[in-house]
Amino acid sequence: MKATIWHNSRCSNSRGALALLQEAGADIDVINYLETPPSAAQLRALLAEMNLPARDLLRTKEAAYAELGLAAKLDDDAALISAMAAHPALINRPIVRTDKGTALCRPPETVLTLLD
């Protein structure tokens, strides 16, 4: 099974999801999204695949959340997507895509729903 994970190695949820993918023998494309951030178009596509509003992918504890005044823009998907594309630390993780779908894998065991 092919899998893509938008990953942050400092995050325990992300490490846990990656470990579950490895244990399942998946062919994994690991994207360190802090070094290779998704574009706004890629974020829109991922959100559509997950059927989530942008606010559900937003990390509200990051400094940029307050600095950019995003609390006042939670219903403005375009503004939130633009902010996440410019400041990838605002993106919650891990996001995993397989042939079975795409999901924000928090907790990491959520990845099991995407495996054969």
PDB file of N, CA, C and O in Angstrom, residues 32-106:
ATOM      1  N   ASN A  32       8.386  16.190   5.093  1.00  0.00           N
ATOM      2  CA  ASN A  32       8.606  17.059   6.244  1.00  0.00           C
ATOM      3  C   ASN A  32       8.010  18.407   5.861  1.00  0.00           C
ATOM      4  O   ASN A  32       8.641  19.223   5.204  1.00  0.00           O
ATOM      5  N   TYR A  33       6.762  18.628   6.284  1.00  0.00           N
ATOM      6  CA  TYR A  33       6.026  19.785   5.799  1.00  0.00           C
ATOM      7  C   TYR A  33       6.566  21.116   6.320  1.00  0.00           C
ATOM      8  O   TYR A  33       6.245  22.163   5.763  1.00  0.00           O
ATOM      9  N   LEU A  34       7.406  21.091   7.356  1.00  0.00           N
ATOM     10  CA  LEU A  34       8.015  22.350   7.809  1.00  0.00           C
ATOM     11  C   LEU A  34       9.117  22.791   6.851  1.00  0.00           C
ATOM     12  O   LEU A  34       9.347  23.979   6.663  1.00  0.00           O
ATOM     13  N   GLU A  35       9.781  21.812   6.219  1.00  0.00           N
ATOM     14  CA  GLU A  35      10.824  22.116   5.236  1.00  0.00           C
ATOM     15  C   GLU A  35      10.258  22.242   3.830  1.00  0.00           C
ATOM     16  O   GLU A  35      10.783  22.998   3.014  1.00  0.00           O
ATOM     17  N   THR A  36       9.216  21.481   3.536  1.00  0.00           N
ATOM     18  CA  THR A  36       8.576  21.491   2.224  1.00  0.00           C
ATOM     19  C   THR A  36       7.082  21.714   2.440  1.00  0.00           C
ATOM     20  O   THR A  36       6.288  20.772   2.403  1.00  0.00           O
ATOM     21  N   PRO A  37       6.695  22.957   2.721  1.00  0.00           N
ATOM     22  CA  PRO A  37       5.290  23.209   3.051  1.00  0.00           C
ATOM     23  C   PRO A  37       4.370  23.046   1.844  1.00  0.00           C
ATOM     24  O   PRO A  37       4.770  23.323   0.705  1.00  0.00           O
ATOM     25  N   PRO A  38       3.145  22.579   2.108  1.00  0.00           N
ATOM     26  CA  PRO A  38       2.179  22.492   1.019  1.00  0.00           C
ATOM     27  C   PRO A  38       1.749  23.894   0.586  1.00  0.00           C
ATOM     28  O   PRO A  38       1.703  24.818   1.401  1.00  0.00           O
ATOM     29  N   SER A  39       1.426  24.021  -0.675  1.00  0.00           N
ATOM     30  CA  SER A  39       0.909  25.291  -1.189  1.00  0.00           C
ATOM     31  C   SER A  39      -0.540  25.469  -0.721  1.00  0.00           C
ATOM     32  O   SER A  39      -1.170  24.524  -0.222  1.00  0.00           O
ATOM     33  N   ALA A  40      -1.066  26.660  -0.927  1.00  0.00           N
ATOM     34  CA  ALA A  40      -2.467  26.906  -0.598  1.00  0.00           C
ATOM     35  C   ALA A  40      -3.369  25.952  -1.392  1.00  0.00           C
ATOM     36  O   ALA A  40      -4.329  25.407  -0.840  1.00  0.00           O
ATOM     37  N   ALA A  41      -3.036  25.718  -2.660  1.00  0.00           N
ATOM     38  CA  ALA A  41      -3.837  24.803  -3.479  1.00  0.00           C
ATOM     39  C   ALA A  41      -3.772  23.378  -2.930  1.00  0.00           C
ATOM     40  O   ALA A  41      -4.799  22.674  -2.888  1.00  0.00           O
ATOM     41  N   GLN A  42      -2.596  22.944  -2.506  1.00  0.00           N
ATOM     42  CA  GLN A  42      -2.462  21.607  -1.922  1.00  0.00           C
ATOM     43  C   GLN A  42      -3.251  21.511  -0.619  1.00  0.00           C
ATOM     44  O   GLN A  42      -3.896  20.489  -0.352  1.00  0.00           O
ATOM     45  N   LEU A  43      -3.211  22.557   0.202  1.00  0.00           N
ATOM     46  CA  LEU A  43      -3.979  22.552   1.450  1.00  0.00           C
ATOM     47  C   LEU A  43      -5.479  22.476   1.163  1.00  0.00           C
ATOM     48  O   LEU A  43      -6.201  21.729   1.822  1.00  0.00           O
ATOM     49  N   ARG A  44      -5.942  23.245   0.175  1.00  0.00           N
ATOM     50  CA  ARG A  44      -7.364  23.189  -0.187  1.00  0.00           C
ATOM     51  C   ARG A  44      -7.748  21.774  -0.617  1.00  0.00           C
ATOM     52  O   ARG A  44      -8.805  21.265  -0.224  1.00  0.00           O
ATOM     53  N   ALA A  45      -6.885  21.130  -1.397  1.00  0.00           N
ATOM     54  CA  ALA A  45      -7.166  19.767  -1.855  1.00  0.00           C
ATOM     55  C   ALA A  45      -7.205  18.792  -0.679  1.00  0.00           C
ATOM     56  O   ALA A  45      -8.111  17.950  -0.601  1.00  0.00           O
ATOM     57  N   LEU A  46      -6.234  18.890   0.228  1.00  0.00           N
ATOM     58  CA  LEU A  46      -6.218  18.003   1.396  1.00  0.00           C
ATOM     59  C   LEU A  46      -7.463  18.205   2.254  1.00  0.00           C
ATOM     60  O   LEU A  46      -8.079  17.238   2.712  1.00  0.00           O
ATOM     61  N   LEU A  47      -7.838  19.462   2.488  1.00  0.00           N
ATOM     62  CA  LEU A  47      -9.035  19.746   3.280  1.00  0.00           C
ATOM     63  C   LEU A  47     -10.276  19.175   2.609  1.00  0.00           C
ATOM     64  O   LEU A  47     -11.153  18.611   3.281  1.00  0.00           O
ATOM     65  N   ALA A  48     -10.363  19.296   1.281  1.00  0.00           N
ATOM     66  CA  ALA A  48     -11.507  18.740   0.557  1.00  0.00           C
ATOM     67  C   ALA A  48     -11.533  17.217   0.690  1.00  0.00           C
ATOM     68  O   ALA A  48     -12.605  16.630   0.912  1.00  0.00           O
ATOM     69  N   GLU A  49     -10.366  16.573   0.577  1.00  0.00           N
ATOM     70  CA  GLU A  49     -10.292  15.112   0.712  1.00  0.00           C
ATOM     71  C   GLU A  49     -10.729  14.666   2.107  1.00  0.00           C
ATOM     72  O   GLU A  49     -11.332  13.610   2.266  1.00  0.00           O
ATOM     73  N   MET A  50     -10.408  15.488   3.120  1.00  0.00           N
ATOM     74  CA  MET A  50     -10.761  15.142   4.501  1.00  0.00           C
ATOM     75  C   MET A  50     -12.151  15.651   4.885  1.00  0.00           C
ATOM     76  O   MET A  50     -12.632  15.353   5.980  1.00  0.00           O
ATOM     77  N   ASN A  51     -12.745  16.460   3.989  1.00  0.00           N
ATOM     78  CA  ASN A  51     -14.046  17.071   4.254  1.00  0.00           C
ATOM     79  C   ASN A  51     -14.022  17.870   5.563  1.00  0.00           C
ATOM     80  O   ASN A  51     -14.903  17.736   6.406  1.00  0.00           O
ATOM     81  N   LEU A  52     -12.975  18.692   5.705  1.00  0.00           N
ATOM     82  CA  LEU A  52     -12.797  19.512   6.900  1.00  0.00           C
ATOM     83  C   LEU A  52     -12.731  20.990   6.536  1.00  0.00           C
ATOM     84  O   LEU A  52     -12.183  21.347   5.498  1.00  0.00           O
ATOM     85  N   PRO A  53     -13.240  21.850   7.424  1.00  0.00           N
ATOM     86  CA  PRO A  53     -12.984  23.275   7.249  1.00  0.00           C
ATOM     87  C   PRO A  53     -11.540  23.566   7.660  1.00  0.00           C
ATOM     88  O   PRO A  53     -10.941  22.813   8.443  1.00  0.00           O
ATOM     89  N   ALA A  54     -10.995  24.645   7.168  1.00  0.00           N
ATOM     90  CA  ALA A  54      -9.594  24.977   7.444  1.00  0.00           C
ATOM     91  C   ALA A  54      -9.314  25.082   8.941  1.00  0.00           C
ATOM     92  O   ALA A  54      -8.248  24.687   9.408  1.00  0.00           O
ATOM     93  N   ARG A  55     -10.261  25.590   9.708  1.00  0.00           N
ATOM     94  CA  ARG A  55     -10.022  25.771  11.154  1.00  0.00           C
ATOM     95  C   ARG A  55      -9.716  24.455  11.856  1.00  0.00           C
ATOM     96  O   ARG A  55      -9.033  24.428  12.866  1.00  0.00           O
ATOM     97  N   ASP A  56     -10.212  23.333  11.308  1.00  0.00           N
ATOM     98  CA  ASP A  56      -9.966  22.031  11.930  1.00  0.00           C
ATOM     99  C   ASP A  56      -8.539  21.533  11.705  1.00  0.00           C
ATOM    100  O   ASP A  56      -8.133  20.551  12.319  1.00  0.00           O
ATOM    101  N   LEU A  57      -7.802  22.189  10.844  1.00  0.00           N
ATOM    102  CA  LEU A  57      -6.409  21.814  10.572  1.00  0.00           C
ATOM    103  C   LEU A  57      -5.428  22.796  11.206  1.00  0.00           C
ATOM    104  O   LEU A  57      -4.226  22.642  11.107  1.00  0.00           O
ATOM    105  N   LEU A  58      -5.961  23.782  11.897  1.00  0.00           N
ATOM    106  CA  LEU A  58      -5.165  24.887  12.424  1.00  0.00           C
ATOM    107  C   LEU A  58      -4.672  24.606  13.840  1.00  0.00           C
ATOM    108  O   LEU A  58      -5.452  24.222  14.712  1.00  0.00           O
ATOM    109  N   ARG A  59      -3.375  24.821  14.057  1.00  0.00           N
ATOM    110  CA  ARG A  59      -2.785  24.707  15.398  1.00  0.00           C
ATOM    111  C   ARG A  59      -2.911  26.071  16.083  1.00  0.00           C
ATOM    112  O   ARG A  59      -2.217  27.014  15.734  1.00  0.00           O
ATOM    113  N   THR A  60      -3.779  26.144  17.063  1.00  0.00           N
ATOM    114  CA  THR A  60      -4.070  27.423  17.716  1.00  0.00           C
ATOM    115  C   THR A  60      -3.051  27.804  18.784  1.00  0.00           C
ATOM    116  O   THR A  60      -3.061  28.934  19.255  1.00  0.00           O
ATOM    117  N   LYS A  61      -2.174  26.890  19.161  1.00  0.00           N
ATOM    118  CA  LYS A  61      -1.186  27.186  20.207  1.00  0.00           C
ATOM    119  C   LYS A  61       0.109  27.772  19.648  1.00  0.00           C
ATOM    120  O   LYS A  61       0.996  28.138  20.413  1.00  0.00           O
ATOM    121  N   GLU A  62       0.224  27.844  18.331  1.00  0.00           N
ATOM    122  CA  GLU A  62       1.423  28.427  17.722  1.00  0.00           C
ATOM    123  C   GLU A  62       1.397  29.946  17.871  1.00  0.00           C
ATOM    124  O   GLU A  62       0.339  30.570  17.802  1.00  0.00           O
ATOM    125  N   ALA A  63       2.571  30.539  18.042  1.00  0.00           N
ATOM    126  CA  ALA A  63       2.671  31.994  18.191  1.00  0.00           C
ATOM    127  C   ALA A  63       2.069  32.725  17.003  1.00  0.00           C
ATOM    128  O   ALA A  63       1.402  33.757  17.163  1.00  0.00           O
ATOM    129  N   ALA A  64       2.256  32.199  15.805  1.00  0.00           N
ATOM    130  CA  ALA A  64       1.738  32.858  14.601  1.00  0.00           C
ATOM    131  C   ALA A  64       0.216  32.961  14.618  1.00  0.00           C
ATOM    132  O   ALA A  64      -0.354  33.885  14.032  1.00  0.00           O
ATOM    133  N   TYR A  65      -0.459  32.050  15.302  1.00  0.00           N
ATOM    134  CA  TYR A  65      -1.919  32.098  15.402  1.00  0.00           C
ATOM    135  C   TYR A  65      -2.357  33.424  16.025  1.00  0.00           C
ATOM    136  O   TYR A  65      -3.223  34.120  15.487  1.00  0.00           O
ATOM    137  N   ALA A  66      -1.742  33.769  17.140  1.00  0.00           N
ATOM    138  CA  ALA A  66      -2.083  35.029  17.813  1.00  0.00           C
ATOM    139  C   ALA A  66      -1.539  36.226  17.033  1.00  0.00           C
ATOM    140  O   ALA A  66      -2.234  37.228  16.856  1.00  0.00           O
ATOM    141  N   GLU A  67      -0.294  36.114  16.569  1.00  0.00           N
ATOM    142  CA  GLU A  67       0.336  37.223  15.864  1.00  0.00           C
ATOM    143  C   GLU A  67      -0.440  37.635  14.623  1.00  0.00           C
ATOM    144  O   GLU A  67      -0.495  38.825  14.285  1.00  0.00           O
ATOM    145  N   LEU A  68      -1.038  36.674  13.942  1.00  0.00           N
ATOM    146  CA  LEU A  68      -1.779  36.952  12.710  1.00  0.00           C
ATOM    147  C   LEU A  68      -3.264  37.234  12.963  1.00  0.00           C
ATOM    148  O   LEU A  68      -4.019  37.470  12.011  1.00  0.00           O
ATOM    149  N   GLY A  69      -3.678  37.190  14.227  1.00  0.00           N
ATOM    150  CA  GLY A  69      -5.076  37.466  14.564  1.00  0.00           C
ATOM    151  C   GLY A  69      -6.046  36.454  13.974  1.00  0.00           C
ATOM    152  O   GLY A  69      -7.162  36.795  13.586  1.00  0.00           O
ATOM    153  N   LEU A  70      -5.642  35.199  13.929  1.00  0.00           N
ATOM    154  CA  LEU A  70      -6.458  34.180  13.262  1.00  0.00           C
ATOM    155  C   LEU A  70      -7.720  33.812  14.035  1.00  0.00           C
ATOM    156  O   LEU A  70      -8.675  33.313  13.433  1.00  0.00           O
ATOM    157  N   ALA A  71      -7.767  34.086  15.322  1.00  0.00           N
ATOM    158  CA  ALA A  71      -8.974  33.790  16.097  1.00  0.00           C
ATOM    159  C   ALA A  71     -10.180  34.543  15.523  1.00  0.00           C
ATOM    160  O   ALA A  71     -11.312  34.055  15.597  1.00  0.00           O
ATOM    161  N   ALA A  72      -9.928  35.692  14.934  1.00  0.00           N
ATOM    162  CA  ALA A  72     -11.007  36.494  14.344  1.00  0.00           C
ATOM    163  C   ALA A  72     -11.344  36.053  12.928  1.00  0.00           C
ATOM    164  O   ALA A  72     -12.272  36.589  12.316  1.00  0.00           O
ATOM    165  N   LYS A  73     -10.615  35.071  12.397  1.00  0.00           N
ATOM    166  CA  LYS A  73     -10.797  34.655  11.002  1.00  0.00           C
ATOM    167  C   LYS A  73     -11.174  33.178  10.875  1.00  0.00           C
ATOM    168  O   LYS A  73     -11.022  32.586   9.809  1.00  0.00           O
ATOM    169  N   LEU A  74     -11.677  32.580  11.945  1.00  0.00           N
ATOM    170  CA  LEU A  74     -11.924  31.133  11.938  1.00  0.00           C
ATOM    171  C   LEU A  74     -12.959  30.686  10.914  1.00  0.00           C
ATOM    172  O   LEU A  74     -12.995  29.512  10.544  1.00  0.00           O
ATOM    173  N   ASP A  75     -13.804  31.591  10.439  1.00  0.00           N
ATOM    174  CA  ASP A  75     -14.797  31.232   9.421  1.00  0.00           C
ATOM    175  C   ASP A  75     -14.341  31.616   8.020  1.00  0.00           C
ATOM    176  O   ASP A  75     -15.104  31.498   7.066  1.00  0.00           O
ATOM    177  N   ASP A  76     -13.104  32.077   7.890  1.00  0.00           N
ATOM    178  CA  ASP A  76     -12.562  32.517   6.602  1.00  0.00           C
ATOM    179  C   ASP A  76     -11.517  31.497   6.131  1.00  0.00           C
ATOM    180  O   ASP A  76     -10.329  31.648   6.382  1.00  0.00           O
ATOM    181  N   ASP A  77     -11.995  30.441   5.453  1.00  0.00           N
ATOM    182  CA  ASP A  77     -11.091  29.381   5.020  1.00  0.00           C
ATOM    183  C   ASP A  77      -9.938  29.919   4.183  1.00  0.00           C
ATOM    184  O   ASP A  77      -8.795  29.485   4.353  1.00  0.00           O
ATOM    185  N   ALA A  78     -10.205  30.849   3.291  1.00  0.00           N
ATOM    186  CA  ALA A  78      -9.152  31.383   2.428  1.00  0.00           C
ATOM    187  C   ALA A  78      -8.048  32.040   3.246  1.00  0.00           C
ATOM    188  O   ALA A  78      -6.858  31.826   2.975  1.00  0.00           O
ATOM    189  N   ALA A  79      -8.415  32.809   4.257  1.00  0.00           N
ATOM    190  CA  ALA A  79      -7.409  33.467   5.100  1.00  0.00           C
ATOM    191  C   ALA A  79      -6.613  32.447   5.901  1.00  0.00           C
ATOM    192  O   ALA A  79      -5.390  32.573   6.038  1.00  0.00           O
ATOM    193  N   LEU A  80      -7.297  31.437   6.426  1.00  0.00           N
ATOM    194  CA  LEU A  80      -6.605  30.420   7.222  1.00  0.00           C
ATOM    195  C   LEU A  80      -5.671  29.584   6.352  1.00  0.00           C
ATOM    196  O   LEU A  80      -4.542  29.286   6.754  1.00  0.00           O
ATOM    197  N   ILE A  81      -6.126  29.216   5.165  1.00  0.00           N
ATOM    198  CA  ILE A  81      -5.285  28.437   4.251  1.00  0.00           C
ATOM    199  C   ILE A  81      -4.064  29.243   3.846  1.00  0.00           C
ATOM    200  O   ILE A  81      -2.941  28.724   3.826  1.00  0.00           O
ATOM    201  N   SER A  82      -4.251  30.509   3.556  1.00  0.00           N
ATOM    202  CA  SER A  82      -3.128  31.383   3.203  1.00  0.00           C
ATOM    203  C   SER A  82      -2.128  31.467   4.350  1.00  0.00           C
ATOM    204  O   SER A  82      -0.910  31.384   4.142  1.00  0.00           O
ATOM    205  N   ALA A  83      -2.632  31.593   5.572  1.00  0.00           N
ATOM    206  CA  ALA A  83      -1.756  31.671   6.748  1.00  0.00           C
ATOM    207  C   ALA A  83      -0.989  30.365   6.941  1.00  0.00           C
ATOM    208  O   ALA A  83       0.217  30.378   7.224  1.00  0.00           O
ATOM    209  N   MET A  84      -1.659  29.221   6.773  1.00  0.00           N
ATOM    210  CA  MET A  84      -0.988  27.930   6.946  1.00  0.00           C
ATOM    211  C   MET A  84       0.061  27.704   5.861  1.00  0.00           C
ATOM    212  O   MET A  84       1.125  27.140   6.140  1.00  0.00           O
ATOM    213  N   ALA A  85      -0.228  28.141   4.637  1.00  0.00           N
ATOM    214  CA  ALA A  85       0.750  27.989   3.558  1.00  0.00           C
ATOM    215  C   ALA A  85       1.991  28.838   3.834  1.00  0.00           C
ATOM    216  O   ALA A  85       3.114  28.410   3.573  1.00  0.00           O
ATOM    217  N   ALA A  86       1.791  30.030   4.394  1.00  0.00           N
ATOM    218  CA  ALA A  86       2.909  30.932   4.680  1.00  0.00           C
ATOM    219  C   ALA A  86       3.637  30.559   5.964  1.00  0.00           C
ATOM    220  O   ALA A  86       4.829  30.836   6.111  1.00  0.00           O
ATOM    221  N   HIS A  87       2.925  29.937   6.899  1.00  0.00           N
ATOM    222  CA  HIS A  87       3.476  29.575   8.219  1.00  0.00           C
ATOM    223  C   HIS A  87       3.114  28.112   8.495  1.00  0.00           C
ATOM    224  O   HIS A  87       2.162  27.835   9.230  1.00  0.00           O
ATOM    225  N   PRO A  88       3.854  27.162   7.922  1.00  0.00           N
ATOM    226  CA  PRO A  88       3.460  25.748   8.019  1.00  0.00           C
ATOM    227  C   PRO A  88       3.399  25.204   9.448  1.00  0.00           C
ATOM    228  O   PRO A  88       2.741  24.185   9.677  1.00  0.00           O
ATOM    229  N   ALA A  89       4.024  25.872  10.409  1.00  0.00           N
ATOM    230  CA  ALA A  89       3.909  25.413  11.805  1.00  0.00           C
ATOM    231  C   ALA A  89       2.460  25.491  12.284  1.00  0.00           C
ATOM    232  O   ALA A  89       2.101  24.840  13.272  1.00  0.00           O
ATOM    233  N   LEU A  90       1.624  26.238  11.585  1.00  0.00           N
ATOM    234  CA  LEU A  90       0.211  26.344  11.940  1.00  0.00           C
ATOM    235  C   LEU A  90      -0.591  25.108  11.524  1.00  0.00           C
ATOM    236  O   LEU A  90      -1.735  24.958  11.939  1.00  0.00           O
ATOM    237  N   ILE A  91      -0.004  24.239  10.707  1.00  0.00           N
ATOM    238  CA  ILE A  91      -0.722  23.067  10.202  1.00  0.00           C
ATOM    239  C   ILE A  91      -0.642  21.937  11.226  1.00  0.00           C
ATOM    240  O   ILE A  91       0.443  21.541  11.653  1.00  0.00           O
ATOM    241  N   ASN A  92      -1.811  21.426  11.590  1.00  0.00           N
ATOM    242  CA  ASN A  92      -1.850  20.288  12.499  1.00  0.00           C
ATOM    243  C   ASN A  92      -1.375  19.044  11.762  1.00  0.00           C
ATOM    244  O   ASN A  92      -1.491  18.935  10.556  1.00  0.00           O
ATOM    245  N   ARG A  93      -0.832  18.110  12.492  1.00  0.00           N
ATOM    246  CA  ARG A  93      -0.239  16.920  11.891  1.00  0.00           C
ATOM    247  C   ARG A  93      -0.466  15.713  12.792  1.00  0.00           C
ATOM    248  O   ARG A  93      -0.816  15.889  13.959  1.00  0.00           O
ATOM    249  N   PRO A  94      -0.242  14.562  12.202  1.00  0.00           N
ATOM    250  CA  PRO A  94       0.144  14.245  10.836  1.00  0.00           C
ATOM    251  C   PRO A  94      -1.088  14.104   9.945  1.00  0.00           C
ATOM    252  O   PRO A  94      -2.148  13.683  10.382  1.00  0.00           O
ATOM    253  N   ILE A  95      -0.915  14.450   8.692  1.00  0.00           N
ATOM    254  CA  ILE A  95      -1.931  14.185   7.677  1.00  0.00           C
ATOM    255  C   ILE A  95      -1.420  12.984   6.886  1.00  0.00           C
ATOM    256  O   ILE A  95      -0.259  12.953   6.479  1.00  0.00           O
ATOM    257  N   VAL A  96      -2.286  11.991   6.713  1.00  0.00           N
ATOM    258  CA  VAL A  96      -1.903  10.779   5.995  1.00  0.00           C
ATOM    259  C   VAL A  96      -2.899  10.549   4.860  1.00  0.00           C
ATOM    260  O   VAL A  96      -4.113  10.670   5.057  1.00  0.00           O
ATOM    261  N   ARG A  97      -2.363  10.202   3.677  1.00  0.00           N
ATOM    262  CA  ARG A  97      -3.183   9.866   2.513  1.00  0.00           C
ATOM    263  C   ARG A  97      -2.800   8.459   2.043  1.00  0.00           C
ATOM    264  O   ARG A  97      -1.620   8.160   1.895  1.00  0.00           O
ATOM    265  N   THR A  98      -3.809   7.636   1.846  1.00  0.00           N
ATOM    266  CA  THR A  98      -3.635   6.325   1.215  1.00  0.00           C
ATOM    267  C   THR A  98      -4.749   6.180   0.178  1.00  0.00           C
ATOM    268  O   THR A  98      -5.584   7.081   0.021  1.00  0.00           O
ATOM    269  N   ASP A  99      -4.799   5.026  -0.484  1.00  0.00           N
ATOM    270  CA  ASP A  99      -5.879   4.766  -1.440  1.00  0.00           C
ATOM    271  C   ASP A  99      -7.245   4.749  -0.757  1.00  0.00           C
ATOM    272  O   ASP A  99      -8.271   4.918  -1.415  1.00  0.00           O
ATOM    273  N   LYS A 100      -7.264   4.548   0.550  1.00  0.00           N
ATOM    274  CA  LYS A 100      -8.535   4.482   1.289  1.00  0.00           C
ATOM    275  C   LYS A 100      -9.014   5.850   1.752  1.00  0.00           C
ATOM    276  O   LYS A 100     -10.112   5.969   2.290  1.00  0.00           O
ATOM    277  N   GLY A 101      -8.186   6.891   1.597  1.00  0.00           N
ATOM    278  CA  GLY A 101      -8.620   8.222   1.996  1.00  0.00           C
ATOM    279  C   GLY A 101      -7.492   9.054   2.582  1.00  0.00           C
ATOM    280  O   GLY A 101      -6.321   8.649   2.571  1.00  0.00           O
ATOM    281  N   THR A 102      -7.870  10.201   3.104  1.00  0.00           N
ATOM    282  CA  THR A 102      -6.944  11.146   3.708  1.00  0.00           C
ATOM    283  C   THR A 102      -7.504  11.547   5.062  1.00  0.00           C
ATOM    284  O   THR A 102      -8.714  11.782   5.182  1.00  0.00           O
ATOM    285  N   ALA A 103      -6.635  11.623   6.077  1.00  0.00           N
ATOM    286  CA  ALA A 103      -7.118  11.961   7.417  1.00  0.00           C
ATOM    287  C   ALA A 103      -6.033  12.663   8.224  1.00  0.00           C
ATOM    288  O   ALA A 103      -4.837  12.427   8.027  1.00  0.00           O
ATOM    289  N   LEU A 104      -6.485  13.498   9.140  1.00  0.00           N
ATOM    290  CA  LEU A 104      -5.631  14.045  10.182  1.00  0.00           C
ATOM    291  C   LEU A 104      -5.561  12.949  11.236  1.00  0.00           C
ATOM    292  O   LEU A 104      -6.581  12.568  11.816  1.00  0.00           O
ATOM    293  N   CYS A 105      -4.389  12.397  11.456  1.00  0.00           N
ATOM    294  CA  CYS A 105      -4.236  11.204  12.301  1.00  0.00           C
ATOM    295  C   CYS A 105      -3.841  11.566  13.724  1.00  0.00           C
ATOM    296  O   CYS A 105      -2.736  11.286  14.182  1.00  0.00           O
ATOM    297  N   ARG A 106      -4.774  12.186  14.404  1.00  0.00           N
ATOM    298  CA  ARG A 106      -4.669  12.506  15.814  1.00  0.00           C
ATOM    299  C   ARG A 106      -5.889  11.903  16.480  1.00  0.00           C
ATOM    300  O   ARG A 106      -6.987  12.388  16.197  1.00  0.00           O
TER     301      ARG A 106
END
